[in-house]
């Protein structure tokens, strides 16, 4: 039974690509206003899980619920049937997703990249979409670059525009899929600062990351995955500082140096970094 304060509930989720089973019976939940980070080695199924939650991939079996509503499927006469693409798109409206790659339109300015989805999907007026875009760009610290095109922005700035694009759609759930993996090391902190600000504001978030120190700082709960399964979950103090499973211990041992060198800058540092450029 799904609890009233549960935002996301994943039940016995399996996903195969041909003969390769990537998710092997994942079950987890995320409470409203909870920040949950997914850690694990490459190929453990973390990104596939996120894509299934947002219905970008169709699960082989199992169920996903958001706000208590079954996602991507409907039950008729005791059987589950896949929803039509338009109905899935409607379900997806409350979920924002930020990918490894920025996926900005190169021929549109930063502001236009944030405005366009609102106009097409939410059918907002031009003025309302522009106002919402400017607020979102200001929130992520790139308001002064609103008229710049992606090629004129650093990788960190482009990713912050991508975050603003998701925020402008007014999601109640944010999914982050390795949002700093495509960035140069010196640009990682500014993106992590934005995500940290969202976490502190009460946004419900499911974050796939390899930044162990960041996961410790922002997460209410950490889930460690390996080989398509959840091996360990709990508070950051439990999973990161005192892991019980041998696979978790081995993973964290390999990432200790990286985790120690990664820190979350305060949101104010975003503006400082912009001035220094």
Coordinates of C-alpha atoms in Angstrom, one line a residue:
X1 CA 0.0 0.0 0.0
X2 CA 1.4 3.4 -1.0
X3 CA 1.7 5.9 1.9
X4 CA 0.2 9.4 1.6
X5 CA 3.5 11.1 1.9
X6 CA 5.2 9.0 -0.9
X7 CA 6.0 10.9 -4.0
X8 CA 7.5 8.0 -6.0
X9 CA 7.0 4.3 -5.5
X10 CA 8.8 1.7 -7.7
X11 CA 7.6 -1.9 -7.3
X12 CA 9.6 -4.9 -8.5
X13 CA 10.8 -3.1 -11.6
X14 CA 12.6 -5.2 -14.3
X15 CA 14.0 -3.8 -17.6
X16 CA 15.7 -5.8 -20.3
X17 CA 17.3 -4.7 -23.5
X18 CA 17.2 -7.9 -25.7
X19 CA 18.7 -10.7 -23.7
X20 CA 20.4 -8.3 -21.2
X21 CA 18.6 -7.7 -18.0
X22 CA 19.6 -4.3 -16.7
X23 CA 17.1 -3.9 -13.8
X24 CA 16.5 -7.0 -11.8
X25 CA 13.5 -6.3 -9.4
X26 CA 14.1 -2.8 -8.2
X27 CA 11.8 -1.6 -5.4
X28 CA 12.2 1.8 -3.7
X29 CA 10.3 4.8 -2.7
X30 CA 10.9 8.6 -2.4
X31 CA 8.9 10.7 0.1
X32 CA 7.6 14.1 -0.7
X33 CA 10.4 16.7 -0.2
X34 CA 12.9 14.0 0.2
X35 CA 16.3 14.0 -1.6
X36 CA 17.5 10.5 -2.6
X37 CA 20.8 9.9 -4.3
X38 CA 21.6 6.8 -6.3
X39 CA 25.2 5.7 -6.2
X40 CA 26.9 2.7 -7.9
X41 CA 29.3 1.7 -10.6
X42 CA 28.8 2.4 -14.3
X43 CA 26.4 -0.2 -15.7
X44 CA 24.5 -0.8 -12.4
X45 CA 21.2 0.4 -13.9
X46 CA 20.9 3.8 -12.2
X47 CA 20.3 5.9 -15.4
X48 CA 17.9 3.2 -16.8
X49 CA 15.9 3.4 -13.5
X50 CA 15.6 7.2 -13.8
X51 CA 14.5 6.9 -17.5
X52 CA 11.9 4.3 -16.5
X53 CA 10.6 6.6 -13.8
X54 CA 10.1 9.4 -16.4
X55 CA 8.7 6.9 -18.9
X56 CA 11.5 7.5 -21.4
X57 CA 12.0 3.7 -21.2
X58 CA 9.3 1.2 -20.9
X59 CA 9.8 -1.3 -18.1
X60 CA 9.7 -5.0 -19.0
X61 CA 7.6 -5.6 -15.8
X62 CA 6.8 -3.9 -12.5
X63 CA 5.0 -0.7 -11.7
X64 CA 5.9 2.9 -11.0
X65 CA 3.6 5.2 -9.1
X66 CA 4.0 9.0 -8.8
X67 CA 1.6 10.7 -6.3
X68 CA -0.1 7.3 -6.0
X69 CA -1.0 7.2 -9.7
X70 CA 0.3 4.3 -11.9
X71 CA 2.6 5.6 -14.6
X72 CA 2.6 4.6 -18.2
X73 CA -0.1 2.0 -17.7
X74 CA -3.8 1.6 -17.0
X75 CA -5.6 -1.3 -15.6
X76 CA -8.6 -2.6 -17.6
X77 CA -10.5 -5.8 -16.9
X78 CA -7.8 -7.0 -14.5
X79 CA -5.0 -6.5 -17.1
X80 CA -2.4 -3.7 -17.5
X81 CA -2.3 -1.9 -20.8
X82 CA 0.3 0.7 -22.0
X83 CA -1.0 4.2 -22.3
X84 CA -0.9 6.1 -25.5
X85 CA 2.1 8.5 -26.0
X86 CA -0.1 11.6 -25.5
X87 CA -1.4 10.3 -22.2
X88 CA 2.2 9.4 -21.1
X89 CA 3.3 12.9 -22.0
X90 CA 0.5 14.4 -19.8
X91 CA 1.6 12.2 -16.9
X92 CA 5.2 13.4 -17.4
X93 CA 4.3 17.1 -17.0
X94 CA 4.9 17.2 -13.2
X95 CA 8.4 15.7 -13.5
X96 CA 11.5 17.6 -14.6
X97 CA 14.6 15.8 -15.8
X98 CA 18.2 17.0 -16.3
X99 CA 20.5 14.8 -18.3
X100 CA 24.2 14.3 -18.6
X101 CA 24.2 16.2 -21.9
X102 CA 22.6 19.7 -21.9
X103 CA 20.4 19.1 -25.0
X104 CA 20.0 22.9 -25.7
X105 CA 18.9 24.1 -29.1
X106 CA 22.1 25.8 -30.5
X107 CA 20.1 28.3 -32.6
X108 CA 18.1 29.6 -29.6
X109 CA 19.3 31.9 -26.8
X110 CA 19.4 30.7 -23.2
X111 CA 16.1 32.5 -22.6
X112 CA 14.5 31.1 -25.7
X113 CA 15.6 27.5 -24.7
X114 CA 13.6 28.0 -21.5
X115 CA 10.6 29.7 -23.1
X116 CA 10.0 27.3 -25.9
X117 CA 8.9 24.2 -23.9
X118 CA 6.5 26.3 -21.9
X119 CA 4.9 27.6 -25.1
X120 CA 4.6 24.2 -26.7
X121 CA 3.8 21.9 -23.8
X122 CA 2.0 24.2 -21.3
X123 CA 0.6 26.6 -23.9
X124 CA 1.7 29.6 -21.9
X125 CA 1.5 33.1 -23.4
X126 CA 4.7 34.6 -24.7
X127 CA 4.8 37.1 -21.9
X128 CA 4.1 34.6 -19.1
X129 CA 6.7 32.1 -20.5
X130 CA 9.3 34.8 -20.7
X131 CA 8.6 36.0 -17.2
X132 CA 8.9 32.4 -15.9
X133 CA 12.1 31.8 -17.9
X134 CA 13.7 34.9 -16.5
X135 CA 12.9 33.9 -12.9
X136 CA 14.3 30.4 -13.5
X137 CA 17.5 31.7 -15.1
X138 CA 17.9 34.1 -12.2
X139 CA 17.5 31.3 -9.7
X140 CA 20.3 29.2 -11.3
X141 CA 22.6 32.2 -11.6
X142 CA 22.7 32.9 -15.3
X143 CA 20.2 35.8 -15.7
X144 CA 22.9 37.9 -17.1
X145 CA 23.5 35.4 -19.9
X146 CA 19.8 35.1 -21.0
X147 CA 20.5 36.5 -24.5
X148 CA 23.6 34.3 -25.1
X149 CA 23.6 31.3 -27.3
X150 CA 24.8 27.9 -26.1
X151 CA 28.1 28.1 -28.0
X152 CA 28.8 31.3 -26.0
X153 CA 28.2 29.6 -22.7
X154 CA 30.5 27.4 -20.6
X155 CA 29.5 23.9 -19.9
X156 CA 28.5 24.8 -16.4
X157 CA 26.3 27.7 -17.7
X158 CA 24.7 25.4 -20.3
X159 CA 23.8 22.9 -17.6
X160 CA 22.3 25.6 -15.4
X161 CA 20.2 26.7 -18.4
X162 CA 19.0 23.1 -18.8
X163 CA 18.1 23.1 -15.1
X164 CA 16.2 26.4 -15.5
X165 CA 14.4 24.9 -18.5
X166 CA 13.1 22.1 -16.3
X167 CA 12.3 24.4 -13.4
X168 CA 10.2 26.7 -15.6
X169 CA 7.8 23.8 -16.2
X170 CA 6.9 23.9 -12.4
X171 CA 7.7 20.3 -11.6
X172 CA 7.0 18.8 -8.3
X173 CA 9.7 16.1 -8.8
X174 CA 13.2 16.6 -10.3
X175 CA 15.3 13.8 -11.7
X176 CA 19.0 14.4 -12.2
X177 CA 21.0 11.9 -14.3
X178 CA 24.8 12.5 -13.7
X179 CA 24.3 16.2 -14.2
X180 CA 28.0 17.0 -13.8
X181 CA 29.6 14.1 -15.7
X182 CA 30.0 16.1 -19.0
X183 CA 31.6 19.1 -17.2
X184 CA 35.3 20.1 -16.7
X185 CA 36.2 19.6 -13.1
X186 CA 36.4 23.4 -12.4
X187 CA 32.8 23.8 -13.5
X188 CA 31.3 21.0 -11.4
X189 CA 30.9 23.1 -8.2
X190 CA 28.6 25.7 -9.7
X191 CA 26.1 23.1 -11.0
X192 CA 26.2 21.2 -7.7
X193 CA 25.5 24.5 -5.9
X194 CA 22.3 25.0 -7.9
X195 CA 21.2 21.4 -7.1
X196 CA 22.0 21.9 -3.5
X197 CA 19.9 25.1 -3.4
X198 CA 17.0 23.1 -4.8
X199 CA 17.4 20.4 -2.2
X200 CA 17.4 23.0 0.6
X201 CA 14.2 24.6 -0.8
X202 CA 12.2 21.3 -0.4
X203 CA 12.2 20.0 -3.9
X204 CA 11.6 16.3 -4.2
X205 CA 14.6 14.9 -6.0
X206 CA 16.1 11.6 -7.3
X207 CA 19.7 12.2 -8.2
X208 CA 22.1 9.8 -10.0
X209 CA 25.6 11.0 -9.2
X210 CA 29.2 9.9 -8.9
X211 CA 30.0 12.8 -6.6
X212 CA 30.1 11.0 -3.2
X213 CA 30.7 14.0 -1.0
X214 CA 27.9 15.8 -2.7
X215 CA 25.5 12.9 -2.2
X216 CA 26.5 12.9 1.5
X217 CA 25.8 16.7 1.8
X218 CA 22.4 16.9 0.1
X219 CA 20.7 13.6 0.6
X220 CA 18.1 12.5 3.1
X221 CA 18.8 8.9 1.9
X222 CA 21.3 7.2 -0.3
X223 CA 20.7 4.1 -2.4
X224 CA 23.6 2.0 -3.6
X225 CA 22.9 -0.1 -6.7
X226 CA 25.0 -2.7 -8.4
X227 CA 24.2 -5.1 -11.3
X228 CA 20.6 -4.0 -11.5
X229 CA 19.8 -4.4 -7.9
X230 CA 19.5 -2.3 -4.7
X231 CA 22.2 -3.6 -2.4
X232 CA 22.1 -1.1 0.4
X233 CA 20.1 2.0 1.4
X234 CA 19.8 4.3 4.3
X235 CA 21.0 7.7 5.6
X236 CA 24.3 9.1 4.2
X237 CA 25.8 8.3 7.5
X238 CA 24.8 4.7 7.2
X239 CA 25.6 4.0 3.5
X240 CA 28.5 6.3 2.9
X241 CA 30.2 6.6 6.2
X242 CA 29.4 3.1 7.5
X243 CA 28.6 0.8 4.5
X244 CA 27.7 -2.8 5.4
X245 CA 27.8 -4.5 2.0
X246 CA 31.1 -5.5 0.6
X247 CA 30.3 -4.1 -2.9
X248 CA 29.4 -0.7 -1.3
X249 CA 32.6 -0.7 0.6
X250 CA 34.7 -1.5 -2.5
X251 CA 33.0 1.2 -4.5
X252 CA 33.4 3.9 -1.9
X253 CA 37.1 2.9 -1.3
X254 CA 37.7 3.6 -5.0
X255 CA 36.0 6.9 -4.8
X256 CA 37.4 8.2 -1.5
X257 CA 39.9 10.5 -3.2
X258 CA 37.3 11.9 -5.6
X259 CA 34.8 12.4 -2.8
X260 CA 37.2 14.2 -0.6
X261 CA 38.1 16.7 -3.3
X262 CA 34.4 17.5 -4.2
X263 CA 32.6 20.1 -2.2
X264 CA 29.3 21.9 -2.6
X265 CA 29.8 25.6 -3.0
X266 CA 27.1 27.9 -1.5
X267 CA 24.7 29.3 -4.0
X268 CA 26.2 32.8 -3.6
X269 CA 29.4 31.4 -5.1
X270 CA 27.7 31.1 -8.5
X271 CA 27.5 34.8 -8.8
X272 CA 31.1 35.2 -7.7
X273 CA 32.2 32.7 -10.4
X274 CA 30.3 34.7 -13.0
X275 CA 32.0 37.9 -12.0
X276 CA 35.4 36.3 -12.1
X277 CA 34.8 35.2 -15.7

